[in-house]
């Protein structure tokens, strides 16, 4: 839990004090550090560089069991992300030492380039996101998240701080929920089970939930989505989550790819290709997580989250390469490669969403292509949109949350690569080059004239290594970005 504290550390006792401090250590600019005195920091090893750490036990002048200093690097280079990362390191250290509560001295923002509010928000965000671990599958887990993180010397009004903290805590809880879903093994989140987990969480938040099962999907003619799911013993589900505030006239739609495991199907992936494919539902996890946050944050417009959930398996009943199916929109699709399944479930989900909700804007998130990871690596997502304003709004949100995105083109003449000899369109382009682009172009054929953007999060959705405020596993990429986007009404 986040708290704000106004204790005088010279008079009242604080168990653990965390002090982020910059390289030049101008301690007089920072009251909390100043009370400790110059001598306290006269340690050669601690320069305040971005990796430096120093612990003092029972320091003179303050009533504190221990003070932990964390370097921030040079003052003029400090950004929101520096503060998130610093808090991440601090919380990890404190959890490692089995502490239960810490008090964080908010750095004097005058010395930073950031405004005070942004600095405090970044500290809270880094703290909340780092203070979480996924230990459901560990029989014995000694490490526990901290119970409280208190901020000392925070700027702004008490009410303003509390409001910001509540908003950030809720958003971060949605991020950690998305992370957990992505990290959950595929045997515990097959389409039926995953649909139940999502609707349970969504109902608890008061969202309107609907689940279309195989029978309903057949009735509604989700031909492309059903073709992907037909090789699995657990059949597809379409989960629809709705937030409908009173008086809202317009709706924004969020659609997330939910392949609970992607074997590639009959075009079976290689051993290394199969590794980690439990994360192929990260788009759905991000959208579901965002909807949970939306229920708390209450933006002005209506928001609908649409999650096509399938398991892509090879079997005697699986779709074959060369099969032709009729998609929800009515266009026939030749399935050139059963491993290009994401675009098949998305076109049905998006065409249905457009018809049913006529959204003012639609954004889809998907771990869609390996080609995207080749192009942008494992930390940056690709944004595709022919709507400049929408693309710019997404890039601005990405900049703020440091969920990095890079805009990619949707060249009309590349559509030629999607031609099929027999059907209206093929799900595999002729050749591997520009794979992220051809996948996005394929999607663009099914959204009509709806304002639409596609985020390929294939690289950013999962991390094999610990990050500064995100442990190895699902990253929850997209939740903070979408929450920021929805808060600014640029979509309408
Ligand atoms: N789920 C994969 C994309 C992916 C790859 C996500 C690596 C995360 C990490 C997707 O369904 C897929 O297999 N795409 C194919 C498309 C190809 C067959 C046209 C790909 O990228 O190779
Ligand atoms: Zn695939
Ligand atoms: Zn996939």
Short mmCIF file of C-alpha atoms and ligand atoms in Angstrom, two decimals:
data_model
loop_
_atom_site.label_atom_id
_atom_site.label_comp_id
_atom_site.label_asym_id
_atom_site.label_seq_id
_atom_site.Cartn_x
_atom_site.Cartn_y
_atom_site.Cartn_z
CA UNK A 1 0.00 0.00 0.00
CA UNK A 2 1.17 3.51 -0.79
CA UNK A 3 1.17 6.10 1.98
CA UNK A 4 2.41 9.63 2.43
CA UNK A 5 4.36 10.49 5.50
CA UNK A 6 5.27 13.74 7.14
CA UNK A 7 7.30 12.42 10.07
CA UNK A 8 10.33 14.30 11.24
CA UNK A 9 13.09 11.74 10.98
CA UNK A 10 15.04 13.55 13.66
CA UNK A 11 12.20 13.03 16.11
CA UNK A 12 10.15 9.98 15.10
CA UNK A 13 11.42 6.55 14.36
CA UNK A 14 11.49 5.19 10.84
CA UNK A 15 12.50 1.58 10.27
CA UNK A 16 13.98 1.85 6.80
CA UNK A 17 14.62 5.01 4.88
CA UNK A 18 15.30 4.83 1.14
CA UNK A 19 17.01 7.86 -0.39
CA UNK A 20 17.40 8.19 -4.15
CA UNK A 21 20.25 10.61 -4.73
CA UNK A 22 22.03 12.05 -7.75
CA UNK A 23 25.66 11.90 -8.67
CA UNK A 24 26.74 15.34 -7.55
CA UNK A 25 25.37 14.72 -4.05
CA UNK A 26 24.58 18.33 -3.40
CA UNK A 27 23.12 17.34 -0.09
CA UNK A 28 22.02 20.80 0.95
CA UNK A 29 19.50 20.82 -1.84
CA UNK A 30 17.81 17.82 -0.30
CA UNK A 31 16.52 18.30 3.21
CA UNK A 32 16.30 14.62 4.04
CA UNK A 33 19.90 14.09 3.08
CA UNK A 34 20.99 17.33 4.68
CA UNK A 35 19.82 16.24 8.12
CA UNK A 36 22.11 13.26 7.90
CA UNK A 37 25.06 15.59 7.47
CA UNK A 38 27.84 15.64 4.93
CA UNK A 39 29.86 12.99 6.66
CA UNK A 40 27.21 10.35 6.21
CA UNK A 41 27.76 10.28 2.49
CA UNK A 42 31.53 10.66 2.51
CA UNK A 43 31.98 7.10 1.34
CA UNK A 44 34.31 6.58 -1.57
CA UNK A 45 32.36 3.68 -3.03
CA UNK A 46 29.16 5.67 -3.24
CA UNK A 47 29.23 8.27 -5.96
CA UNK A 48 25.51 8.45 -6.65
CA UNK A 49 26.08 6.80 -10.02
CA UNK A 50 23.06 5.01 -11.40
CA UNK A 51 24.14 1.58 -10.09
CA UNK A 52 25.60 2.73 -6.75
CA UNK A 53 24.07 1.57 -3.49
CA UNK A 54 25.00 2.31 0.09
CA UNK A 55 23.49 1.18 3.40
CA UNK A 56 24.04 2.97 6.70
CA UNK A 57 22.88 1.33 9.92
CA UNK A 58 21.70 3.47 12.82
CA UNK A 59 23.13 6.68 11.39
CA UNK A 60 23.70 9.65 13.67
CA UNK A 61 21.15 12.50 13.75
CA UNK A 62 18.16 10.52 12.52
CA UNK A 63 15.95 7.96 14.21
CA UNK A 64 16.31 5.26 11.67
CA UNK A 65 17.42 1.64 11.76
CA UNK A 66 18.91 1.79 8.30
CA UNK A 67 19.25 4.22 5.45
CA UNK A 68 19.59 2.89 1.92
CA UNK A 69 20.99 5.24 -0.70
CA UNK A 70 20.39 4.54 -4.36
CA UNK A 71 22.27 6.44 -7.05
CA UNK A 72 20.30 8.20 -9.76
CA UNK A 73 23.20 9.31 -11.95
CA UNK A 74 23.64 12.86 -13.15
CA UNK A 75 20.85 15.22 -12.09
CA UNK A 76 20.27 16.71 -15.52
CA UNK A 77 19.85 13.28 -17.11
CA UNK A 78 17.15 12.05 -14.74
CA UNK A 79 13.90 11.11 -16.42
CA UNK A 80 10.71 9.48 -15.16
CA UNK A 81 12.13 6.12 -16.19
CA UNK A 82 15.29 6.72 -14.08
CA UNK A 83 13.06 7.14 -11.04
CA UNK A 84 10.93 4.08 -11.84
CA UNK A 85 14.07 2.00 -12.26
CA UNK A 86 15.62 3.36 -9.07
CA UNK A 87 12.50 2.50 -7.10
CA UNK A 88 12.52 -0.92 -8.70
CA UNK A 89 16.04 -1.57 -7.44
CA UNK A 90 15.21 -0.19 -4.01
CA UNK A 91 12.09 -2.33 -3.57
CA UNK A 92 13.89 -5.44 -4.81
CA UNK A 93 16.68 -4.87 -2.29
CA UNK A 94 14.18 -4.33 0.53
CA UNK A 95 12.21 -7.47 -0.38
CA UNK A 96 15.50 -9.39 -0.50
CA UNK A 97 16.23 -8.24 3.03
CA UNK A 98 12.78 -9.38 4.11
CA UNK A 99 11.62 -5.92 5.17
CA UNK A 100 7.94 -5.12 5.41
CA UNK A 101 7.75 -1.36 5.17
CA UNK A 102 9.93 1.40 3.82
CA UNK A 103 9.88 5.16 3.77
CA UNK A 104 11.14 6.79 0.60
CA UNK A 105 12.54 10.32 0.62
CA UNK A 106 11.20 12.11 -2.45
CA UNK A 107 14.14 13.83 -4.15
CA UNK A 108 13.99 17.61 -4.31
CA UNK A 109 12.39 17.98 -7.71
CA UNK A 110 13.82 21.46 -8.25
CA UNK A 111 17.02 19.75 -9.09
CA UNK A 112 15.45 17.41 -11.59
CA UNK A 113 14.24 18.29 -15.04
CA UNK A 114 10.90 16.69 -14.33
CA UNK A 115 8.05 18.48 -12.67
CA UNK A 116 7.32 17.41 -9.10
CA UNK A 117 4.09 15.62 -9.88
CA UNK A 118 5.67 13.55 -12.64
CA UNK A 119 8.61 12.66 -10.40
CA UNK A 120 6.38 11.48 -7.58
CA UNK A 121 4.18 9.51 -9.98
CA UNK A 122 7.21 7.76 -11.46
CA UNK A 123 8.47 6.83 -7.99
CA UNK A 124 5.08 5.43 -6.99
CA UNK A 125 4.75 3.53 -10.26
CA UNK A 126 8.21 1.97 -10.06
CA UNK A 127 7.55 1.05 -6.44
CA UNK A 128 4.15 -0.55 -7.09
CA UNK A 129 5.30 -2.50 -10.13
CA UNK A 130 8.41 -3.85 -8.41
CA UNK A 131 6.50 -4.80 -5.27
CA UNK A 132 4.93 -7.87 -6.78
CA UNK A 133 5.97 -11.43 -7.43
CA UNK A 134 4.34 -14.39 -9.09
CA UNK A 135 4.87 -17.28 -6.71
CA UNK A 136 1.69 -19.31 -7.14
CA UNK A 137 3.66 -22.31 -8.40
CA UNK A 138 6.34 -22.24 -5.69
CA UNK A 139 5.60 -24.55 -2.77
CA UNK A 140 7.80 -22.48 -0.53
CA UNK A 141 8.32 -18.82 -1.16
CA UNK A 142 10.03 -16.88 1.57
CA UNK A 143 10.08 -13.54 -0.14
CA UNK A 144 7.01 -11.38 0.33
CA UNK A 145 6.03 -8.03 -1.11
CA UNK A 146 6.39 -5.04 1.22
CA UNK A 147 3.24 -4.13 3.11
CA UNK A 148 3.64 -0.38 2.83
CA UNK A 149 5.72 2.08 0.87
CA UNK A 150 5.53 5.55 2.40
CA UNK A 151 6.73 8.70 0.66
CA UNK A 152 8.34 11.39 2.76
CA UNK A 153 8.52 15.01 1.71
CA UNK A 154 6.16 14.54 -1.20
CA UNK A 155 5.23 17.65 -3.16
CA UNK A 156 1.73 18.91 -3.91
CA UNK A 157 -1.40 18.71 -1.83
CA UNK A 158 -2.15 15.72 0.36
CA UNK A 159 -5.43 15.12 -1.47
CA UNK A 160 -3.74 15.42 -4.86
CA UNK A 161 -1.05 12.97 -3.84
CA UNK A 162 -3.58 10.49 -2.54
CA UNK A 163 -5.61 10.71 -5.74
CA UNK A 164 -2.53 10.15 -7.89
CA UNK A 165 -1.42 7.23 -5.71
CA UNK A 166 -4.84 5.57 -5.88
CA UNK A 167 -4.90 5.89 -9.66
CA UNK A 168 -1.38 4.51 -10.04
CA UNK A 169 -1.97 1.66 -7.60
CA UNK A 170 -5.05 0.57 -9.54
CA UNK A 171 -3.28 0.76 -12.87
CA UNK A 172 -0.31 -1.18 -11.51
CA UNK A 173 -2.60 -3.86 -10.05
CA UNK A 174 -4.02 -4.28 -13.57
CA UNK A 175 -0.49 -4.52 -14.96
CA UNK A 176 0.49 -7.21 -12.47
CA UNK A 177 -2.71 -9.13 -13.21
CA UNK A 178 -1.82 -9.05 -16.92
CA UNK A 179 1.72 -10.17 -16.09
CA UNK A 180 0.40 -13.10 -14.06
CA UNK A 181 -1.92 -14.22 -16.84
CA UNK A 182 0.94 -14.16 -19.35
CA UNK A 183 3.28 -16.03 -16.99
CA UNK A 184 0.66 -18.67 -16.15
CA UNK A 185 1.49 -21.98 -17.88
CA UNK A 186 -0.69 -22.87 -20.86
CA UNK A 187 -2.16 -25.93 -19.11
CA UNK A 188 -3.82 -23.61 -16.63
CA UNK A 189 -5.23 -21.09 -19.09
CA UNK A 190 -6.78 -23.02 -21.94
CA UNK A 191 -9.55 -20.98 -23.62
CA UNK A 192 -12.36 -22.12 -21.30
CA UNK A 193 -10.35 -21.65 -18.11
CA UNK A 194 -8.84 -18.35 -19.24
CA UNK A 195 -12.31 -17.03 -20.12
CA UNK A 196 -13.49 -17.93 -16.61
CA UNK A 197 -10.51 -16.25 -14.97
CA UNK A 198 -11.06 -13.06 -16.95
CA UNK A 199 -14.80 -12.85 -16.37
CA UNK A 200 -14.38 -13.57 -12.66
CA UNK A 201 -11.98 -10.65 -12.30
CA UNK A 202 -14.09 -8.41 -14.56
CA UNK A 203 -17.38 -9.16 -12.77
CA UNK A 204 -15.76 -8.34 -9.45
CA UNK A 205 -15.06 -4.88 -10.88
CA UNK A 206 -18.61 -4.43 -12.10
CA UNK A 207 -17.90 -4.78 -15.82
CA UNK A 208 -20.52 -6.27 -18.12
CA UNK A 209 -19.26 -9.67 -19.29
CA UNK A 210 -20.29 -11.93 -22.13
CA UNK A 211 -18.72 -15.14 -23.34
CA UNK A 212 -19.48 -16.64 -26.74
CA UNK A 213 -18.74 -20.38 -26.72
CA UNK A 214 -18.21 -22.67 -29.70
CA UNK A 215 -21.92 -23.01 -30.38
CA UNK A 216 -22.45 -19.24 -30.35
CA UNK A 217 -19.36 -18.69 -32.50
CA UNK A 218 -20.67 -21.19 -35.05
CA UNK A 219 -24.06 -19.54 -35.05
CA UNK A 220 -22.46 -16.13 -35.57
CA UNK A 221 -20.16 -17.52 -38.29
CA UNK A 222 -16.73 -16.82 -36.83
CA UNK A 223 -15.25 -19.02 -39.56
CA UNK A 224 -11.62 -17.91 -39.32
CA UNK A 225 -11.45 -18.06 -35.54
CA UNK A 226 -13.10 -21.49 -35.41
CA UNK A 227 -10.65 -22.80 -38.01
CA UNK A 228 -7.72 -21.87 -35.74
CA UNK A 229 -9.29 -23.53 -32.71
CA UNK A 230 -10.49 -26.73 -34.34
CA UNK A 231 -7.30 -28.69 -33.70
CA UNK A 232 -7.58 -28.31 -29.93
CA UNK A 233 -9.71 -30.33 -27.55
CA UNK A 234 -10.68 -27.08 -25.86
CA UNK A 235 -12.70 -24.99 -28.25
CA UNK A 236 -12.50 -21.20 -28.68
CA UNK A 237 -14.22 -18.55 -26.59
CA UNK A 238 -14.89 -14.89 -27.34
CA UNK A 239 -14.87 -12.83 -24.16
CA UNK A 240 -16.48 -9.40 -24.30
CA UNK A 241 -16.00 -6.94 -21.43
CA UNK A 242 -17.93 -3.70 -21.39
CA UNK A 243 -17.58 -0.49 -19.44
CA UNK A 244 -20.55 1.73 -20.14
CA UNK A 245 -20.69 4.97 -18.15
CA UNK A 246 -23.95 6.90 -18.02
CA UNK A 247 -24.26 9.49 -20.74
CA UNK A 248 -21.32 8.27 -22.80
CA UNK A 249 -22.18 8.42 -26.48
CA UNK A 250 -19.01 6.98 -27.95
CA UNK A 251 -17.19 3.74 -27.45
CA UNK A 252 -13.56 2.82 -27.87
CA UNK A 253 -12.87 -0.83 -28.69
CA UNK A 254 -9.79 -2.74 -27.56
CA UNK A 255 -9.12 -6.13 -29.11
CA UNK A 256 -6.43 -8.53 -27.87
CA UNK A 257 -4.96 -11.67 -29.45
CA UNK A 258 -5.56 -14.54 -27.06
CA UNK A 259 -3.77 -17.63 -28.37
CA UNK A 260 -3.31 -19.51 -25.11
CA UNK A 261 -0.62 -21.64 -26.73
CA UNK A 262 0.73 -21.37 -30.25
CA UNK A 263 2.24 -24.61 -31.51
CA UNK A 264 1.97 -23.34 -35.07
CA UNK A 265 -0.66 -26.00 -35.77
CA UNK A 266 0.06 -28.36 -38.70
CA UNK A 267 2.82 -25.91 -39.68
CA UNK A 268 4.37 -26.97 -36.38
CA UNK A 269 6.96 -24.65 -34.88
CA UNK A 270 10.50 -25.84 -34.16
CA UNK A 271 11.57 -26.65 -30.57
CA UNK A 272 13.03 -23.21 -30.08
CA UNK A 273 10.03 -21.62 -31.78
CA UNK A 274 7.67 -23.36 -29.34
CA UNK A 275 9.54 -22.05 -26.35
CA UNK A 276 7.58 -19.38 -24.53
CA UNK A 277 4.49 -19.65 -26.76
CA UNK A 278 2.28 -19.59 -23.66
CA UNK A 279 2.73 -15.82 -23.98
CA UNK A 280 0.80 -15.67 -27.26
CA UNK A 281 -2.24 -14.42 -25.33
CA UNK A 282 -0.44 -11.31 -24.06
CA UNK A 283 -2.61 -9.01 -26.20
CA UNK A 284 -5.74 -10.43 -24.56
CA UNK A 285 -4.11 -10.17 -21.12
CA UNK A 286 -3.23 -6.51 -21.74
CA UNK A 287 -6.75 -5.68 -22.91
CA UNK A 288 -8.38 -7.59 -20.03
CA UNK A 289 -6.00 -5.89 -17.57
CA UNK A 290 -6.81 -2.50 -19.06
CA UNK A 291 -10.54 -3.18 -18.70
CA UNK A 292 -10.03 -3.95 -14.98
CA UNK A 293 -8.23 -0.62 -14.59
CA UNK A 294 -10.89 1.15 -16.67
CA UNK A 295 -13.56 -0.03 -14.22
CA UNK A 296 -11.64 1.81 -11.47
CA UNK A 297 -10.38 4.82 -13.39
CA UNK A 298 -13.75 5.52 -14.99
CA UNK A 299 -12.88 7.35 -18.20
CA UNK A 300 -15.63 9.40 -19.83
CA UNK A 301 -16.22 7.23 -22.90
CA UNK A 302 -17.53 3.71 -23.16
CA UNK A 303 -14.87 1.04 -23.54
CA UNK A 304 -15.31 -2.49 -24.83
CA UNK A 305 -12.63 -5.18 -24.62
CA UNK A 306 -12.93 -8.06 -27.06
CA UNK A 307 -10.80 -11.15 -26.51
CA UNK A 308 -10.73 -14.03 -28.99
CA UNK A 309 -9.27 -17.00 -27.07
CA UNK A 310 -8.02 -20.11 -28.88
CA UNK A 311 -5.39 -22.81 -28.58
CA UNK A 312 -3.48 -23.45 -31.81
CA UNK A 313 -2.81 -27.21 -31.86
CA UNK A 314 -1.95 -29.82 -34.49
CA UNK A 315 -4.24 -32.85 -34.55
CA UNK A 316 -6.43 -34.95 -36.81
CA UNK A 317 -9.07 -32.26 -36.64
CA UNK A 318 -6.72 -29.33 -37.17
CA UNK A 319 -6.89 -26.95 -40.12
CA UNK A 320 -4.54 -27.84 -42.96
CA UNK A 321 -2.36 -25.46 -44.96
CA UNK A 322 -4.33 -24.64 -48.10
CA UNK A 323 -7.73 -24.86 -46.41
CA UNK A 324 -10.09 -22.05 -47.32
CA UNK A 325 -12.50 -20.65 -44.73
CA UNK A 326 -15.14 -17.93 -44.73
CA UNK A 327 -14.39 -15.23 -42.19
CA UNK A 328 -16.99 -13.37 -40.12
CA UNK A 329 -16.80 -10.44 -42.54
CA UNK A 330 -17.76 -12.76 -45.40
CA UNK A 331 -14.41 -12.72 -47.20
CA UNK A 332 -12.85 -16.09 -47.92
CA UNK A 333 -9.32 -16.68 -46.57
CA UNK A 334 -6.81 -19.22 -47.80
CA UNK A 335 -4.84 -20.48 -44.83
CA UNK A 336 -1.38 -20.55 -46.38
CA UNK A 337 0.26 -21.20 -43.04
CA UNK A 338 -1.47 -22.42 -39.89
CA UNK A 339 1.13 -20.60 -37.79
CA UNK A 340 -0.23 -17.24 -39.00
CA UNK A 341 -3.22 -17.83 -36.72
CA UNK A 342 -3.24 -14.55 -34.82
CA UNK A 343 -4.46 -12.52 -37.77
CA UNK A 344 -7.26 -15.06 -38.35
CA UNK A 345 -8.76 -14.74 -34.89
CA UNK A 346 -8.30 -10.96 -34.92
CA UNK A 347 -10.13 -10.36 -38.21
CA UNK A 348 -13.22 -12.16 -36.93
CA UNK A 349 -13.09 -10.42 -33.56
CA UNK A 350 -12.53 -7.00 -35.14
CA UNK A 351 -15.14 -7.36 -37.88
CA UNK A 352 -17.65 -8.45 -35.22
CA UNK A 353 -16.68 -5.52 -32.95
CA UNK A 354 -17.09 -3.00 -35.77
CA UNK A 355 -20.50 -4.37 -36.68
CA UNK A 356 -21.76 -4.66 -33.12
CA UNK A 357 -20.35 -1.52 -31.49
CA UNK A 358 -19.46 0.88 -34.32
CA UNK A 359 -16.56 2.12 -32.16
CA UNK A 360 -15.22 5.67 -32.52
CA UNK A 361 -11.78 4.07 -32.49
CA UNK A 362 -10.38 0.57 -32.23
CA UNK A 363 -6.94 -0.54 -31.06
CA UNK A 364 -5.73 -4.12 -31.23
CA UNK A 365 -2.78 -5.59 -29.36
CA UNK A 366 -1.19 -8.81 -30.52
CA UNK A 367 1.98 -10.88 -30.28
CA UNK A 368 1.53 -11.14 -34.00
CA UNK A 369 4.84 -11.70 -35.76
CA UNK A 370 8.39 -12.89 -35.22
CA UNK A 371 9.28 -10.37 -37.92
CA UNK A 372 8.38 -7.56 -35.52
CA UNK A 373 10.91 -8.90 -33.00
CA UNK A 374 13.53 -9.03 -35.77
CA UNK A 375 12.78 -5.42 -36.68
CA UNK A 376 12.49 -3.79 -33.25
CA UNK A 377 13.92 -6.27 -30.74
CA UNK A 378 12.44 -7.42 -27.48
CA UNK A 379 11.56 -4.12 -25.87
CA UNK A 380 9.86 -2.02 -28.51
CA UNK A 381 6.43 -2.57 -30.02
CA UNK A 382 5.36 -1.64 -33.55
CA UNK A 383 2.45 0.73 -34.13
CA UNK A 384 0.53 0.56 -37.39
CA UNK A 385 -2.20 3.02 -38.25
CA UNK A 386 -3.27 5.02 -41.26
CA UNK A 387 -4.75 7.55 -38.83
CA UNK A 388 -1.95 9.99 -37.97
CA UNK A 389 -3.75 11.47 -34.99
CA UNK A 390 -4.39 8.10 -33.42
CA UNK A 391 -0.82 6.96 -34.07
CA UNK A 392 0.54 10.16 -32.51
CA UNK A 393 -1.70 9.74 -29.46
CA UNK A 394 -0.38 6.19 -28.99
CA UNK A 395 3.23 7.33 -29.39
CA UNK A 396 2.67 10.11 -26.85
CA UNK A 397 1.19 7.65 -24.34
CA UNK A 398 4.08 5.26 -24.99
CA UNK A 399 6.54 8.05 -24.34
CA UNK A 400 4.91 8.83 -21.03
CA UNK A 401 4.73 5.27 -19.76
CA UNK A 402 8.02 4.14 -21.32
CA UNK A 403 6.25 1.28 -23.03
CA UNK A 404 8.22 2.05 -26.11
CA UNK A 405 6.61 2.02 -29.55
CA UNK A 406 7.80 2.75 -33.05
CA UNK A 407 5.51 3.60 -35.94
CA UNK A 408 5.70 1.41 -39.01
CA UNK A 409 4.19 1.95 -42.45
CA UNK A 410 1.10 0.42 -44.07
CA UNK A 411 2.09 0.68 -47.74
CA UNK A 412 -0.84 0.09 -50.05
CA UNK A 413 1.18 -1.57 -52.77
CA UNK A 414 2.36 -4.32 -50.38
CA UNK A 415 -1.22 -5.59 -50.29
CA UNK A 416 -0.32 -7.40 -53.46
CA UNK A 417 1.57 -9.88 -51.27
CA UNK A 418 -1.71 -11.03 -49.70
CA UNK A 419 -3.23 -12.29 -52.94
CA UNK A 420 -4.57 -15.82 -53.09
CA UNK A 421 -5.12 -17.77 -56.31
CA UNK A 422 -8.36 -19.28 -55.07
CA UNK A 423 -9.70 -17.19 -52.20
CA UNK A 424 -10.28 -13.45 -51.58
CA UNK A 425 -7.11 -13.17 -49.51
CA UNK A 426 -4.29 -15.34 -48.10
CA UNK A 427 -3.15 -15.25 -44.48
CA UNK A 428 0.47 -15.68 -45.48
CA UNK A 429 2.31 -13.23 -47.63
CA UNK A 430 4.34 -14.52 -50.55
CA UNK A 431 7.74 -14.38 -48.85
CA UNK A 432 8.94 -13.59 -45.35
CA UNK A 433 10.15 -10.06 -45.87
CA UNK A 434 8.25 -7.28 -44.16
CA UNK A 435 6.31 -9.88 -42.16
CA UNK A 436 5.07 -7.46 -39.50
CA UNK A 437 3.80 -5.10 -42.22
CA UNK A 438 2.02 -7.75 -44.27
CA UNK A 439 0.34 -9.06 -41.11
CA UNK A 440 -0.89 -5.54 -40.27
CA UNK A 441 -2.07 -5.03 -43.86
CA UNK A 442 -4.01 -8.28 -43.63
CA UNK A 443 -5.79 -6.96 -40.52
CA UNK A 444 -6.48 -3.62 -42.21
CA UNK A 445 -8.66 -5.41 -44.77
CA UNK A 446 -11.20 -6.22 -42.04
CA UNK A 447 -11.72 -2.99 -40.11
CA UNK A 448 -13.69 -1.04 -42.69
CA UNK A 449 -13.33 2.71 -42.23
CA UNK A 450 -13.09 2.55 -38.44
CA UNK A 451 -10.24 4.60 -36.94
CA UNK A 452 -7.90 1.79 -36.05
CA UNK A 453 -4.40 1.10 -34.80
CA UNK A 454 -2.57 -2.18 -34.42
CA UNK A 455 0.21 -2.77 -31.90
CA UNK A 456 2.49 -5.73 -32.55
CA UNK A 457 3.81 -6.55 -29.07
CA UNK A 458 5.54 -9.83 -29.99
CA UNK A 459 8.87 -8.69 -28.52
CA UNK A 460 7.77 -6.56 -25.59
CA UNK A 461 5.14 -8.87 -24.07
CA UNK A 462 7.57 -11.23 -22.38
CA UNK A 463 11.02 -10.99 -20.91
CA UNK A 464 13.34 -13.87 -20.06
CA UNK A 465 15.40 -11.58 -17.85
CA UNK A 466 14.53 -9.49 -14.81
CA UNK A 467 14.04 -5.81 -15.63
CA UNK A 468 14.43 -2.95 -13.14
CA UNK A 469 10.76 -3.07 -12.11
CA UNK A 470 9.53 -6.14 -13.93
CA UNK A 471 10.62 -9.66 -13.06
CA UNK A 472 11.27 -12.23 -15.80
CA UNK A 473 7.99 -13.41 -17.38
CA UNK A 474 4.99 -11.51 -18.70
CA UNK A 475 5.62 -7.76 -18.76
CA UNK A 476 2.04 -6.50 -18.85
CA UNK A 477 3.10 -4.32 -21.77
CA UNK A 478 0.28 -2.12 -23.02
CA UNK A 479 -1.85 -1.78 -19.91
CA UNK A 480 -0.34 1.51 -18.72
CA UNK A 481 -0.17 2.79 -22.28
CA UNK A 482 -3.85 2.06 -22.97
CA UNK A 483 -4.92 3.53 -19.63
CA UNK A 484 -3.04 6.72 -20.45
CA UNK A 485 -4.54 6.81 -23.93
CA UNK A 486 -8.09 6.42 -22.62
CA UNK A 487 -7.58 9.12 -19.99
CA UNK A 488 -6.87 11.73 -22.64
CA UNK A 489 -9.92 11.39 -24.84
CA UNK A 490 -7.80 11.89 -27.93
CA UNK A 491 -9.54 8.88 -29.34
CA UNK A 492 -12.87 10.59 -29.82
N1 LIG B 1 2.81 -16.04 -32.18
C1 LIG B 1 3.59 -15.93 -33.35
C2 LIG B 1 4.46 -14.69 -33.37
C3 LIG B 1 5.55 -14.58 -32.34
C4 LIG B 1 6.83 -15.03 -32.61
C5 LIG B 1 5.31 -13.99 -31.13
C6 LIG B 1 7.82 -14.90 -31.67
C7 LIG B 1 6.30 -13.86 -30.18
C8 LIG B 1 7.56 -14.32 -30.46
C9 LIG B 1 2.72 -15.91 -34.59
O1 LIG B 1 1.51 -16.57 -34.49
C10 LIG B 1 3.49 -16.57 -35.70
O2 LIG B 1 3.83 -17.69 -35.54
N2 LIG B 1 3.75 -15.82 -36.75
C11 LIG B 1 4.50 -16.31 -37.85
C12 LIG B 1 3.83 -15.84 -39.12
C13 LIG B 1 4.29 -16.52 -40.37
C14 LIG B 1 3.93 -17.98 -40.39
C15 LIG B 1 3.65 -15.82 -41.58
C16 LIG B 1 5.91 -15.77 -37.76
O3 LIG B 1 6.09 -14.64 -37.28
O4 LIG B 1 6.83 -16.49 -38.10
ZN1 LIG B 2 1.64 -18.66 -34.95
ZN1 LIG B 3 0.72 -16.70 -32.56
#
